[in-house]
Amino acid sequence: MEDEFAFISKITPDQTHQSSLVYGIGDDAAVYRGSSNMDEVVCVDTMVEGIHFRRDTLTPFQIGKKGLTINVSDLAAMGAIPFYYLVSVAVPPSWTEEELTEIYKGMDELAKQYNMDLIGGDTVSIDESLVLTVTVIGRVEQGKALYRSVAKAGDQVFVTGYVGKSAAGLDLLFEKGLNGEFNEKEQFLVNAHQVPIPHIAEGRILADSNKRISLNDVSDGVASEANELAKASDAKFVIEAVELPIHESMRSYSRDKQLKWALFGGEDFVLIGTVPKEHVNEIADEFQKKDLLFKVIGFVEEGPASVYLKESDQFKRLEKHGYNHFQKRG
Ligand code: ADP
Ligand code: MG
């Protein structure tokens, strides 16, 4: 990069959205005003070129948009509203300033949808791979944040969207490349991988419901996220294979592939959680009013922290990244 100052001024937003912002980019640190009735929610994620993203499956614009989406999705999984983000980039010589600017355009496109402001960051050089670190700041009404640890036997397990489509799209991108020809169904899957949508509206419905809800976002696949919920709640989860919402764009693939993508693929960024059985209908109604998907996929039982997949009458232990031994229940 030729001139860091010129770059920073290029990516500094010329308008901001949040009234609580006092001072954004341009000083040693940003200043924003806190709120008396909201809790602050903050998280950070790092994406490394070649490990978390590849230039042969995502454009620079998509890398930026997805980098912010991943973080906004974590806010969604807490039931929070996004407000601000900060971006640290380590830039290798193989990236041009234009490509770097595209990353910021991608982030900005998502940020606009939520009135999020870019309020700071850091720019450094690195030898080989680009490293993009995004921090997001959100808020949730006091006492309404949704945690992983509150699931109990008798709860229903739900997801807020189709699962497996991002992994299916990634397989298509590996097969045909970034500029490959995709039919309509394939393009839907490719888009699911390249430009996933964070489930903020879904998280807000759940936070507003005031129910005992455990929640996580699906970044690593249903099996992995369900295991995190089961572990945090010390409960046994049963996922019913036939209940997993598989999008019709995936119907032409074998059932094995569909399940593998849905359970172990990841990056769908839908939400997975639990809710007491008696509140399922009420919550499903709220989702329906907003035309959003809410699908029960299983239930929670007494038992050691674990996840099982029920298919016909068979139970398989689901580990984070694969099936374990078959077992008959008894
Ligand atoms: P300092 O030396 O105080 O860290 P910098 O020159 O690194 O100052 O940054 C100047 C301003 O630009 C700060 O407000 C910082 O948050 C912002 N900034 C620097 N790099 C980035 C970046 N990559 N993305 C967004 N904002 C950035
Ligand atoms: Mg700095």
Coordinates of N, CA and C in Angstrom, one line a residue, residues 96-312:
T96 N -4.0 -5.3 -4.1 CA -3.9 -3.9 -4.5 C -4.8 -3.1 -3.6
E97 N -4.6 -1.8 -3.6 CA -5.4 -0.9 -2.8 C -6.9 -1.0 -3.3
E98 N -7.1 -1.1 -4.6 CA -8.4 -1.2 -5.1 C -9.2 -2.5 -4.5
E99 N -8.4 -3.6 -4.5 CA -9.1 -4.8 -3.9 C -9.4 -4.6 -2.5
L100 N -8.5 -3.9 -1.8 CA -8.7 -3.7 -0.4 C -9.9 -2.8 -0.2
T101 N -10.1 -1.8 -1.0 CA -11.2 -0.9 -1.0 C -12.5 -1.7 -1.3
E102 N -12.4 -2.6 -2.1 CA -13.6 -3.5 -2.4 C -14.1 -4.2 -1.1
I103 N -13.1 -4.7 -0.3 CA -13.5 -5.3 0.9 C -14.3 -4.4 1.8
Y104 N -13.9 -3.1 1.8 CA -14.7 -2.1 2.6 C -16.0 -1.9 2.0
K105 N -16.1 -1.9 0.7 CA -17.4 -1.6 0.0 C -18.4 -2.8 0.4
G106 N -17.8 -4.0 0.4 CA -18.7 -5.1 0.8 C -19.2 -5.0 2.2
M107 N -18.3 -4.6 3.1 CA -18.7 -4.4 4.5 C -19.8 -3.3 4.6
D108 N -19.5 -2.2 3.9 CA -20.4 -1.1 3.9 C -21.8 -1.5 3.4
E109 N -21.9 -2.3 2.4 CA -23.2 -2.7 1.9 C -24.1 -3.4 3.0
L110 N -23.4 -4.3 3.8 CA -24.2 -4.9 4.9 C -24.4 -3.9 6.0
A111 N -23.4 -3.1 6.3 CA -23.6 -2.1 7.4 C -24.8 -1.2 7.2
K112 N -24.9 -0.8 6.0 CA -26.0 0.2 5.6 C -27.4 -0.4 6.0
Q113 N -27.5 -1.8 5.8 CA -28.8 -2.4 6.1 C -29.2 -2.3 7.5
Y114 N -28.2 -2.2 8.4 CA -28.4 -2.1 9.8 C -28.1 -0.8 10.5
N115 N -27.8 0.2 9.6 CA -27.4 1.5 10.1 C -26.1 1.4 11.0
M116 N -25.2 0.5 10.7 CA -24.0 0.3 11.5 C -23.0 1.3 11.0
D117 N -22.2 1.9 11.9 CA -21.1 2.8 11.5 C -19.8 2.1 11.7
L118 N -18.9 2.4 10.7 CA -17.5 2.0 10.9 C -16.8 3.0 11.7
I119 N -16.3 2.7 12.9 CA -15.8 3.7 13.8 C -14.3 3.6 14.1
G120 N -13.6 2.7 13.4 CA -12.1 2.7 13.6 C -11.5 1.4 13.1
G121 N -10.2 1.3 13.3 CA -9.5 0.1 12.8 C -8.0 0.3 12.9
D122 N -7.4 -0.6 12.2 CA -5.9 -0.5 12.1 C -5.4 -1.1 10.8
T123 N -4.3 -0.6 10.3 CA -3.8 -1.1 9.0 C -2.3 -1.4 9.2
V124 N -2.0 -2.6 8.9 CA -0.6 -3.0 9.0 C -0.2 -3.8 7.7
S125 N 1.1 -4.0 7.5 CA 1.6 -4.8 6.4 C 1.9 -6.2 6.9
I126 N 1.9 -7.2 6.0 CA 2.2 -8.6 6.3 C 2.8 -9.2 5.1
D127 N 3.5 -10.3 5.3 CA 4.2 -10.9 4.1 C 3.4 -11.6 3.1
E128 N 2.5 -12.5 3.5 CA 1.9 -13.4 2.5 C 0.3 -13.3 2.4
S129 N -0.3 -13.7 3.5 CA -1.8 -13.8 3.5 C -2.5 -12.6 4.1
L130 N -3.6 -12.2 3.5 CA -4.4 -11.1 4.1 C -5.1 -11.6 5.4
V131 N -5.0 -10.8 6.4 CA -5.7 -11.1 7.7 C -6.7 -10.0 7.9
L132 N -8.0 -10.4 8.1 CA -9.1 -9.4 8.3 C -9.7 -9.6 9.6
T133 N -9.6 -8.7 10.5 CA -10.2 -8.8 11.9 C -11.3 -7.8 12.1
V134 N -12.5 -8.3 12.3 CA -13.6 -7.4 12.4 C -14.2 -7.5 13.9
T135 N -14.4 -6.3 14.5 CA -15.0 -6.2 15.8 C -16.4 -5.6 15.6
V136 N -17.4 -6.2 16.2 CA -18.7 -5.5 16.2 C -19.2 -5.2 17.6
I137 N -20.0 -4.1 17.6 CA -20.6 -3.7 18.9 C -22.1 -3.6 18.7
G138 N -22.8 -4.2 19.6 CA -24.3 -4.2 19.5 C -24.8 -3.9 20.9
R139 N -26.2 -3.9 20.9 CA -26.9 -3.6 22.2 C -28.1 -4.5 22.3
V140 N -28.4 -4.9 23.6 CA -29.6 -5.6 23.8 C -30.2 -5.1 25.1
E141 N -31.5 -5.1 25.2 CA -32.2 -4.6 26.4 C -31.7 -5.4 27.6
Q142 N -31.5 -4.7 28.7 CA -31.0 -5.4 29.9 C -31.8 -6.6 30.2
G143 N -31.0 -7.7 30.4 CA -31.6 -8.9 30.9 C -32.2 -9.8 29.7
K144 N -32.1 -9.3 28.5 CA -32.7 -10.0 27.4 C -31.7 -10.8 26.5
A145 N -30.4 -10.7 26.8 CA -29.4 -11.4 26.0 C -29.7 -12.9 26.1
L146 N -29.5 -13.6 24.9 CA -29.8 -15.1 24.9 C -28.5 -15.9 24.9
Y147 N -28.4 -16.8 25.9 CA -27.2 -17.5 26.1 C -27.4 -19.0 25.7
R148 N -26.2 -19.7 25.6 CA -26.3 -21.1 25.2 C -26.7 -22.1 26.3
S149 N -26.6 -21.6 27.5 CA -26.6 -22.5 28.7 C -27.9 -22.8 29.3
V150 N -29.0 -22.4 28.7 CA -30.3 -22.5 29.5 C -31.2 -23.6 28.9
A151 N -30.8 -24.4 28.0 CA -31.6 -25.5 27.5 C -31.9 -26.5 28.6
K152 N -33.2 -27.1 28.6 CA -33.5 -28.1 29.6 C -34.3 -29.2 28.9
A153 N -34.3 -30.4 29.6 CA -35.1 -31.5 29.1 C -36.5 -31.1 28.9
G154 N -37.1 -31.5 27.8 CA -38.5 -31.1 27.5 C -38.6 -30.0 26.5
D155 N -37.5 -29.3 26.3 CA -37.4 -28.2 25.3 C -37.5 -28.7 23.9
Q156 N -37.9 -27.9 23.0 CA -37.8 -28.2 21.5 C -36.6 -27.6 21.0
V157 N -35.9 -28.2 20.0 CA -34.8 -27.6 19.3 C -35.3 -27.0 18.0
F158 N -34.8 -25.8 17.6 CA -35.3 -25.2 16.4 C -34.1 -24.6 15.6
V159 N -34.4 -24.4 14.3 CA -33.5 -23.5 13.5 C -34.3 -22.5 12.8
T160 N -33.6 -21.4 12.4 CA -34.4 -20.3 11.8 C -34.1 -20.2 10.3
G161 N -33.6 -21.2 9.6 CA -33.4 -21.2 8.2 C -32.9 -22.5 7.6
Y162 N -32.8 -22.6 6.3 CA -32.4 -23.8 5.7 C -30.9 -24.0 6.0
V163 N -30.6 -25.3 6.2 CA -29.2 -25.6 6.5 C -28.5 -26.5 5.4
G164 N -27.2 -26.3 5.3 CA -26.4 -27.1 4.3 C -26.2 -26.4 3.0
K165 N -26.9 -25.2 2.8 CA -26.8 -24.6 1.4 C -25.5 -24.0 1.2
S166 N -24.9 -23.4 2.2 CA -23.6 -22.8 2.0 C -22.5 -23.8 1.6
A167 N -22.5 -25.0 2.3 CA -21.5 -26.0 2.0 C -21.8 -26.6 0.6
A168 N -23.0 -26.7 0.2 CA -23.4 -27.2 -1.1 C -22.8 -26.2 -2.1
G169 N -23.0 -24.9 -1.9 CA -22.5 -23.8 -2.7 C -21.0 -23.8 -2.8
L170 N -20.3 -24.1 -1.7 CA -18.8 -24.2 -1.7 C -18.4 -25.3 -2.6
D171 N -19.0 -26.5 -2.5 CA -18.6 -27.6 -3.4 C -18.8 -27.2 -4.8
L172 N -19.8 -26.5 -5.2 CA -20.0 -26.1 -6.6 C -18.9 -25.1 -7.0
L173 N -18.5 -24.2 -6.1 CA -17.4 -23.3 -6.4 C -16.1 -24.0 -6.6
F174 N -15.9 -25.0 -5.8 CA -14.6 -25.8 -6.0 C -14.7 -26.5 -7.3
E175 N -15.8 -27.0 -7.7 CA -16.0 -27.7 -8.9 C -15.9 -26.8 -10.2
K176 N -16.5 -25.6 -10.1 CA -16.6 -24.8 -11.3 C -15.9 -23.5 -11.3
G177 N -15.4 -23.1 -10.1 CA -14.7 -21.9 -10.0 C -15.5 -20.7 -9.9
L178 N -14.9 -19.5 -9.5 CA -15.6 -18.3 -9.2 C -16.4 -17.8 -10.4
N179 N -15.9 -18.0 -11.6 CA -16.6 -17.6 -12.8 C -17.3 -18.7 -13.6
G180 N -17.5 -19.8 -12.9 CA -18.2 -20.9 -13.5 C -19.6 -20.5 -13.9
E181 N -20.2 -21.4 -14.8 CA -21.6 -21.2 -15.2 C -22.5 -22.0 -14.2
F182 N -23.4 -21.3 -13.6 CA -24.3 -22.0 -12.6 C -25.8 -21.8 -13.1
N183 N -26.5 -22.9 -13.0 CA -28.0 -22.8 -13.2 C -28.6 -22.1 -12.0
E184 N -29.9 -21.9 -12.1 CA -30.6 -21.1 -11.1 C -30.5 -21.7 -9.7
K185 N -30.7 -23.0 -9.6 CA -30.6 -23.6 -8.3 C -29.2 -23.6 -7.8
E186 N -28.2 -23.8 -8.7 CA -26.8 -23.8 -8.3 C -26.4 -22.4 -7.8
Q187 N -26.9 -21.4 -8.5 CA -26.6 -20.0 -8.2 C -27.1 -19.6 -6.8
F188 N -28.3 -20.1 -6.5 CA -28.8 -19.9 -5.2 C -27.9 -20.4 -4.1
L189 N -27.4 -21.6 -4.3 CA -26.5 -22.3 -3.3 C -25.1 -21.5 -3.3
V190 N -24.6 -21.1 -4.4 CA -23.4 -20.4 -4.5 C -23.5 -19.0 -3.7
N191 N -24.7 -18.4 -4.0 CA -24.9 -17.1 -3.2 C -25.0 -17.3 -1.7
A192 N -25.6 -18.5 -1.3 CA -25.7 -18.8 0.1 C -24.3 -18.9 0.7
H193 N -23.3 -19.4 -0.1 CA -22.0 -19.4 0.4 C -21.3 -18.1 0.4
Q194 N -21.5 -17.3 -0.7 CA -20.7 -16.1 -0.9 C -21.3 -14.9 -0.2
V195 N -22.6 -14.8 -0.1 CA -23.2 -13.7 0.6 C -24.3 -14.1 1.5
P196 N -23.9 -14.8 2.6 CA -24.9 -15.3 3.6 C -25.6 -14.1 4.3
I197 N -26.7 -14.3 4.8 CA -27.5 -13.3 5.5 C -27.6 -13.5 7.0
P198 N -27.1 -12.6 7.8 CA -27.2 -12.8 9.2 C -28.7 -12.7 9.7
H199 N -29.0 -13.4 10.7 CA -30.4 -13.5 11.2 C -30.7 -12.6 12.4
I200 N -30.5 -11.3 12.2 CA -30.7 -10.3 13.2 C -32.2 -10.2 13.5
A201 N -33.1 -10.2 12.5 CA -34.5 -10.0 12.8 C -35.0 -11.2 13.6
E202 N -34.5 -12.4 13.3 CA -34.9 -13.6 14.0 C -34.4 -13.6 15.4
G203 N -33.2 -13.2 15.6 CA -32.7 -13.0 17.0 C -33.5 -12.1 17.8
R204 N -33.9 -11.0 17.2 CA -34.7 -10.0 17.9 C -36.1 -10.5 18.3
I205 N -36.7 -11.3 17.4 CA -38.0 -11.9 17.8 C -37.8 -12.7 19.1
L206 N -36.7 -13.5 19.1 CA -36.5 -14.5 20.2 C -36.2 -13.7 21.5
A207 N -35.3 -12.6 21.4 CA -35.0 -11.8 22.5 C -36.3 -11.1 23.1
D208 N -37.1 -10.6 22.2 CA -38.3 -9.9 22.6 C -39.4 -10.9 23.2
S209 N -39.2 -12.2 23.0 CA -40.3 -13.1 23.5 C -40.2 -13.3 25.0
N210 N -39.1 -12.9 25.6 CA -39.0 -13.1 27.1 C -39.2 -14.5 27.5
K211 N -38.8 -15.5 26.7 CA -38.9 -16.9 27.0 C -37.5 -17.4 27.4
R212 N -37.5 -18.6 28.0 CA -36.2 -19.2 28.3 C -35.7 -19.9 27.0
I213 N -34.8 -19.1 26.3 CA -34.4 -19.6 25.0 C -32.8 -19.7 25.0
S214 N -32.3 -20.8 24.6 CA -30.9 -20.9 24.4 C -30.6 -20.7 22.9
L215 N -29.5 -20.1 22.5 CA -29.3 -19.7 21.1 C -27.8 -19.7 20.7
N216 N -27.6 -20.1 19.5 CA -26.3 -20.1 18.9 C -26.4 -19.9 17.4
D217 N -25.4 -19.4 16.7 CA -25.6 -19.3 15.3 C -24.8 -20.4 14.6
V218 N -25.3 -20.8 13.4 CA -24.7 -21.9 12.7 C -23.5 -21.5 11.8
S219 N -22.4 -21.4 12.5 CA -21.2 -21.1 11.7 C -20.4 -22.3 11.3
D220 N -20.5 -23.4 12.1 CA -19.7 -24.6 11.9 C -20.6 -25.8 11.6
G221 N -21.9 -25.6 11.3 CA -22.7 -26.8 11.0 C -23.6 -27.1 12.2
V222 N -24.8 -27.7 11.9 CA -25.7 -28.0 13.0 C -25.2 -28.9 14.1
A223 N -24.4 -29.9 13.7 CA -23.8 -30.9 14.6 C -22.9 -30.1 15.6
S224 N -22.1 -29.3 15.1 CA -21.1 -28.6 16.0 C -21.9 -27.6 16.9
E225 N -22.8 -26.9 16.4 CA -23.5 -25.9 17.2 C -24.4 -26.5 18.2
A226 N -25.1 -27.6 17.8 CA -25.9 -28.3 18.8 C -25.1 -28.9 19.9
N227 N -23.9 -29.4 19.6 CA -23.0 -29.9 20.6 C -22.6 -28.7 21.6
E228 N -22.4 -27.5 21.0 CA -22.0 -26.4 21.9 C -23.2 -26.1 22.9
L229 N -24.4 -26.1 22.3 CA -25.6 -25.9 23.2 C -25.7 -27.0 24.3
A230 N -25.5 -28.2 23.8 CA -25.7 -29.4 24.7 C -24.7 -29.3 25.8
K231 N -23.5 -28.9 25.5 CA -22.4 -28.9 26.5 C -22.6 -27.7 27.4
A232 N -23.0 -26.5 26.9 CA -23.2 -25.4 27.7 C -24.4 -25.6 28.7
S233 N -25.4 -26.3 28.2 CA -26.6 -26.5 29.0 C -26.5 -27.8 29.8
D234 N -25.5 -28.7 29.5 CA -25.4 -30.0 30.1 C -26.7 -30.8 29.9
A235 N -27.1 -31.0 28.7 CA -28.3 -31.7 28.3 C -28.1 -32.5 27.1
K236 N -29.0 -33.4 26.8 CA -28.9 -34.3 25.7 C -29.8 -33.8 24.6
F237 N -29.3 -33.6 23.4 CA -30.1 -33.1 22.3 C -30.4 -34.3 21.3
V238 N -31.6 -34.3 20.8 CA -31.9 -35.3 19.7 C -32.4 -34.5 18.5
I239 N -31.7 -34.6 17.4 CA -32.0 -34.0 16.1 C -32.7 -35.0 15.2
E240 N -33.9 -34.7 14.7 CA -34.6 -35.6 13.8 C -34.2 -35.3 12.4
A241 N -33.5 -36.2 11.7 CA -33.0 -36.0 10.3 C -34.1 -35.5 9.4
V242 N -35.3 -36.1 9.5 CA -36.4 -35.7 8.5 C -36.9 -34.3 8.8
E243 N -36.6 -33.7 9.9 CA -37.1 -32.4 10.2 C -36.2 -31.3 9.8
L244 N -35.0 -31.6 9.4 CA -34.0 -30.6 9.0 C -34.5 -29.9 7.8
P245 N -34.6 -28.5 7.8 CA -35.1 -27.9 6.6 C -34.0 -27.8 5.5
I246 N -34.2 -28.6 4.4 CA -33.3 -28.7 3.3 C -34.0 -27.9 2.2
H247 N -33.3 -26.9 1.6 CA -33.9 -26.1 0.6 C -34.0 -26.9 -0.7
E248 N -35.1 -26.6 -1.5 CA -35.4 -27.4 -2.7 C -34.2 -27.3 -3.7
S249 N -33.4 -26.3 -3.6 CA -32.2 -26.3 -4.5 C -31.3 -27.4 -4.3
M250 N -31.4 -28.1 -3.1 CA -30.5 -29.2 -2.8 C -31.1 -30.6 -3.1
R251 N -32.4 -30.6 -3.5 CA -33.1 -31.8 -3.6 C -32.5 -32.8 -4.6
S252 N -31.7 -32.3 -5.6 CA -31.2 -33.2 -6.7 C -30.0 -34.0 -6.2
Y253 N -29.4 -33.6 -5.0 CA -28.3 -34.3 -4.5 C -28.7 -35.5 -3.6
S254 N -27.8 -36.5 -3.4 CA -28.2 -37.6 -2.6 C -28.5 -37.2 -1.2
R255 N -29.3 -38.0 -0.5 CA -29.7 -37.7 0.8 C -28.4 -37.7 1.7
D256 N -27.5 -38.5 1.4 CA -26.2 -38.5 2.2 C -25.5 -37.2 2.1
K257 N -25.4 -36.7 0.9 CA -24.8 -35.4 0.7 C -25.6 -34.3 1.4
Q258 N -26.9 -34.3 1.3 CA -27.7 -33.3 1.9 C -27.5 -33.2 3.4
L259 N -27.5 -34.4 4.0 CA -27.3 -34.5 5.5 C -25.9 -34.1 5.9
K260 N -24.9 -34.5 5.1 CA -23.5 -34.2 5.4 C -23.3 -32.6 5.4
W261 N -23.9 -32.0 4.3 CA -23.8 -30.6 4.3 C -24.5 -29.9 5.4
A262 N -25.7 -30.4 5.7 CA -26.6 -29.7 6.7 C -25.9 -29.9 8.1
L263 N -25.4 -31.1 8.4 CA -24.9 -31.3 9.7 C -23.5 -30.8 10.0
F264 N -22.7 -31.0 8.9 CA -21.2 -30.7 9.2 C -20.7 -29.6 8.3
G265 N -21.5 -29.0 7.4 CA -21.0 -28.0 6.5 C -20.7 -26.7 7.1
G266 N -21.7 -26.0 7.7 CA -21.5 -24.8 8.3 C -21.6 -23.5 7.4
E267 N -21.4 -22.4 8.0 CA -21.5 -21.1 7.3 C -22.9 -20.8 6.8
D268 N -23.9 -21.4 7.4 CA -25.3 -21.0 6.9 C -25.7 -19.7 7.7
F269 N -25.2 -19.5 8.9 CA -25.5 -18.3 9.7 C -27.0 -18.2 10.0
V270 N -27.7 -19.3 10.0 CA -29.0 -19.3 10.6 C -28.8 -19.5 12.1
L271 N -29.9 -19.4 12.9 CA -29.8 -19.5 14.3 C -30.3 -20.9 14.7
I272 N -29.7 -21.5 15.7 CA -30.2 -22.8 16.3 C -30.3 -22.6 17.8
G273 N -31.4 -23.1 18.3 CA -31.7 -22.9 19.7 C -32.7 -23.8 20.3
T274 N -33.1 -23.5 21.5 CA -34.1 -24.3 22.2 C -35.2 -23.4 22.8
V275 N -36.4 -23.9 22.9 CA -37.5 -23.2 23.6 C -38.4 -24.2 24.3
P276 N -38.9 -23.8 25.5 CA -39.8 -24.7 26.1 C -41.0 -25.0 25.2
K277 N -41.4 -26.3 25.2 CA -42.5 -26.8 24.3 C -43.7 -25.9 24.3
E278 N -44.1 -25.5 25.5 CA -45.4 -24.7 25.5 C -45.3 -23.4 24.9
H279 N -44.1 -22.9 24.5 CA -44.1 -21.6 23.8 C -43.8 -21.7 22.3
V280 N -43.7 -22.9 21.8 CA -43.3 -23.1 20.4 C -44.3 -22.4 19.5
N281 N -45.6 -22.6 19.7 CA -46.6 -22.0 18.8 C -46.6 -20.5 18.8
E282 N -46.4 -19.9 20.0 CA -46.4 -18.5 20.1 C -45.2 -17.9 19.3
I283 N -44.1 -18.5 19.4 CA -42.9 -18.0 18.7 C -43.0 -18.3 17.2
A284 N -43.5 -19.4 16.9 CA -43.7 -19.7 15.4 C -44.6 -18.7 14.8
D285 N -45.7 -18.3 15.6 CA -46.6 -17.2 15.0 C -45.9 -15.9 14.8
E286 N -45.0 -15.5 15.7 CA -44.3 -14.3 15.5 C -43.4 -14.3 14.3
F287 N -42.7 -15.5 14.1 CA -41.9 -15.7 12.9 C -42.8 -15.6 11.6
Q288 N -43.9 -16.2 11.7 CA -44.8 -16.2 10.5 C -45.3 -14.8 10.1
K289 N -45.6 -14.0 11.2 CA -46.0 -12.7 10.9 C -45.0 -11.9 10.1
K290 N -43.7 -12.2 10.3 CA -42.6 -11.5 9.6 C -42.2 -12.3 8.4
D291 N -42.9 -13.3 8.1 CA -42.5 -14.2 6.9 C -41.1 -14.8 7.1
L292 N -40.7 -15.1 8.3 CA -39.4 -15.7 8.6 C -39.6 -17.2 8.9
L293 N -38.6 -18.0 8.7 CA -38.7 -19.4 8.9 C -38.3 -19.8 10.4
F294 N -39.2 -20.6 10.9 CA -38.9 -21.2 12.3 C -39.3 -22.6 12.2
K295 N -38.3 -23.5 12.4 CA -38.5 -25.0 12.2 C -38.0 -25.8 13.4
V296 N -38.9 -26.5 14.0 CA -38.5 -27.4 15.0 C -37.8 -28.6 14.4
I297 N -36.6 -29.0 14.9 CA -35.8 -30.1 14.3 C -35.5 -31.1 15.3
G298 N -36.0 -31.0 16.6 CA -35.7 -32.0 17.6 C -36.1 -31.6 18.9
F299 N -35.5 -32.3 19.9 CA -35.9 -32.0 21.3 C -34.7 -32.3 22.3
V300 N -34.9 -31.8 23.5 CA -33.9 -32.0 24.5 C -34.4 -33.0 25.6
E301 N -33.5 -33.9 26.0 CA -33.8 -35.0 27.0 C -32.9 -34.9 28.2
E302 N -33.3 -35.6 29.2 CA -32.4 -35.8 30.3 C -31.2 -36.7 29.8
G303 N -30.0 -36.4 30.3 CA -28.9 -37.3 29.8 C -27.7 -36.5 29.8
P304 N -26.5 -37.2 29.7 CA -25.3 -36.5 29.6 C -25.2 -35.6 28.4
A305 N -24.4 -34.5 28.5 CA -24.3 -33.5 27.4 C -23.8 -34.3 26.1
S306 N -24.7 -34.3 25.1 CA -24.4 -35.1 23.9 C -25.5 -34.7 22.8
V307 N -25.2 -35.1 21.6 CA -26.2 -34.9 20.5 C -26.4 -36.1 19.7
Y308 N -27.6 -36.5 19.5 CA -27.9 -37.7 18.7 C -28.8 -37.3 17.5
L309 N -28.5 -38.0 16.4 CA -29.3 -37.8 15.2 C -30.3 -39.0 15.1
K310 N -31.6 -38.7 15.0 CA -32.5 -39.8 14.9 C -33.0 -39.9 13.4
E311 N -32.8 -41.1 12.8 CA -33.1 -41.3 11.4 C -33.9 -42.6 11.4
S312 N -35.1 -42.6 10.9 CA -36.0 -43.8 11.0 C -36.0 -44.2 12.5

